[in-house]
Coordinates of C-alpha atoms and ligand atoms in Angstrom, one line a residue:
M1 CA 0.0 0.0 0.0
D2 CA 1.8 3.1 -1.3
D3 CA 0.0 5.7 0.8
C4 CA -0.1 3.7 4.1
I5 CA 1.8 5.4 6.9
F6 CA 2.4 2.2 8.8
C7 CA 3.7 0.4 5.7
K8 CA 6.2 3.3 5.3
I9 CA 7.2 3.0 9.0
A10 CA 7.8 -0.8 8.6
K11 CA 9.9 -0.2 5.5
G12 CA 12.0 2.5 7.2
Q13 CA 10.7 5.3 5.0
I14 CA 9.2 7.2 7.9
P15 CA 11.3 7.5 11.1
C16 CA 10.0 5.9 14.3
T17 CA 11.3 4.6 17.6
K18 CA 11.5 0.9 16.8
V19 CA 11.2 -1.5 19.7
Y20 CA 11.2 -4.9 18.0
E21 CA 10.8 -6.7 14.7
D22 CA 10.7 -10.2 13.4
E23 CA 9.8 -11.9 10.2
Y24 CA 6.1 -11.0 10.4
T25 CA 5.8 -8.1 12.8
F26 CA 7.2 -4.6 13.5
A27 CA 6.8 -2.8 16.8
F28 CA 7.4 0.9 17.6
K29 CA 6.4 3.6 20.1
D30 CA 3.1 5.4 19.5
I31 CA 3.6 9.0 18.6
N32 CA 0.8 10.0 21.0
P33 CA 1.3 7.8 24.1
Q34 CA -1.7 7.0 26.2
A35 CA 0.3 5.3 29.0
K36 CA 3.9 5.4 30.2
Q37 CA 4.6 2.6 27.7
H38 CA 2.6 2.6 24.5
I39 CA 3.7 0.4 21.7
L40 CA 2.1 -0.3 18.3
I41 CA 2.6 -3.7 16.8
I42 CA 1.8 -4.2 13.1
P43 CA 2.1 -6.9 10.5
K44 CA 5.0 -5.9 8.3
E45 CA 2.8 -6.5 5.2
H46 CA -0.5 -4.8 4.7
I47 CA -2.5 -8.0 5.1
L48 CA -5.4 -6.6 7.1
T49 CA -7.1 -3.3 7.6
G50 CA -9.1 -4.2 10.6
L51 CA -10.8 -7.1 12.4
N52 CA -13.3 -7.4 9.6
D53 CA -10.6 -8.7 7.2
V54 CA -9.5 -11.6 9.4
N55 CA -10.2 -15.0 7.9
D56 CA -9.1 -18.6 8.2
D57 CA -6.1 -18.0 5.9
N58 CA -4.7 -14.9 7.5
S59 CA -5.7 -15.3 11.2
Y60 CA -2.2 -16.7 12.0
I61 CA -1.0 -13.1 11.9
I62 CA -3.0 -12.2 15.0
G63 CA -1.1 -14.8 16.9
K64 CA 2.2 -13.4 15.6
L65 CA 1.1 -10.0 16.8
F66 CA 0.3 -11.3 20.3
Y67 CA 3.5 -13.2 20.5
A68 CA 5.4 -10.1 19.6
A69 CA 3.4 -8.2 22.3
K70 CA 4.6 -10.8 24.8
I71 CA 8.2 -10.4 23.7
V72 CA 8.0 -6.6 23.7
S73 CA 6.3 -6.6 27.2
E74 CA 9.2 -8.6 28.5
M75 CA 11.8 -6.3 26.8
L76 CA 10.2 -3.3 28.4
G77 CA 9.9 -4.9 31.8
I78 CA 6.1 -4.5 32.0
D79 CA 5.1 -8.1 31.6
K80 CA 4.9 -8.8 35.3
S81 CA 3.0 -5.6 36.3
G82 CA 0.5 -6.0 33.5
V83 CA -0.4 -4.8 30.0
R84 CA -3.6 -3.8 28.1
I85 CA -3.9 -4.8 24.5
I86 CA -6.3 -2.9 22.3
N87 CA -7.3 -3.1 18.6
N88 CA -9.5 -0.3 17.2
T89 CA -11.5 -1.4 14.1
G90 CA -13.8 1.0 12.3
K91 CA -15.5 4.3 12.9
D92 CA -17.0 3.8 16.3
A93 CA -13.7 2.7 17.7
H94 CA -12.0 5.8 16.0
Q95 CA -9.5 3.7 14.1
S96 CA -7.3 6.3 12.4
V97 CA -4.8 4.2 10.5
Q98 CA -6.2 1.6 8.2
H99 CA -3.4 -1.0 8.6
F100 CA -4.2 -3.6 11.3
H101 CA -2.4 -2.9 14.6
I102 CA -2.6 -3.6 18.3
H103 CA -1.8 -1.1 21.0
V104 CA 0.2 -2.5 23.9
L105 CA -0.1 -0.2 26.9
G106 CA 1.5 -0.5 30.3
G107 CA 4.1 0.8 32.7
E108 CA 1.5 2.3 35.1
D109 CA -1.9 1.5 36.7
M110 CA -4.3 2.1 33.8
G111 CA -7.5 2.0 36.0
E112 CA -10.6 0.0 35.4
G113 CA -12.1 2.1 32.6
L114 CA -12.6 0.7 29.1
V115 CA -12.3 -2.9 30.1
Ligands
DGP201 P1 -5.8 3.9 16.0 O1 -6.8 4.9 16.5 O2 -6.1 2.6 16.7 O3 -5.9 3.8 14.5 O4 -4.4 4.4 16.4 C1 -3.4 4.8 15.5 C2 -2.2 5.2 16.3 O5 -1.1 5.5 15.5 C3 -2.4 6.5 17.1 O6 -2.4 6.2 18.5 C4 -1.3 7.4 16.8 C5 -0.3 6.5 16.0 N1 0.4 7.1 14.9 C6 -0.2 7.7 13.9 N2 0.8 8.1 13.0 C7 1.9 7.8 13.6 C8 3.3 8.0 13.2 O7 3.6 8.5 12.1 N3 4.3 7.5 14.0 C9 3.9 6.8 15.2 N4 5.0 6.4 15.9 N5 2.7 6.6 15.6 C10 1.7 7.1 14.8

């Protein structure tokens, strides 16, 4: 996807604070952090836009993203204290970037609001 900001980040065409990458995933700090630690984890390839695109063939990528979230949480030392993982899909969730991503938040008590 030529005009996708997250594709450009994963390809190194737009600078970011990279935290981790493997064969399938790329993780970097959110530009507008909502917690002390706020990492975005994306598939390197633009396979999915949102949850509505997930199917039997591509659902393995969700597991890869969560596995990367576990590794990143350990790297940042927030795995023991707890993390919150969020995916925004669509208008009501205010998804702003149409390249599937999960938010990994932690490093502080995030309260009981929003699940
Ligand atoms: P969402 O609302 O789930 O689509 O969240 C998209 C997130 O992406 C939002 O928290 C801000 C972040 N973001 C948008 N553009 C950039 C960027 O250029 N660099 C970084 N690091 N994060 C970005």
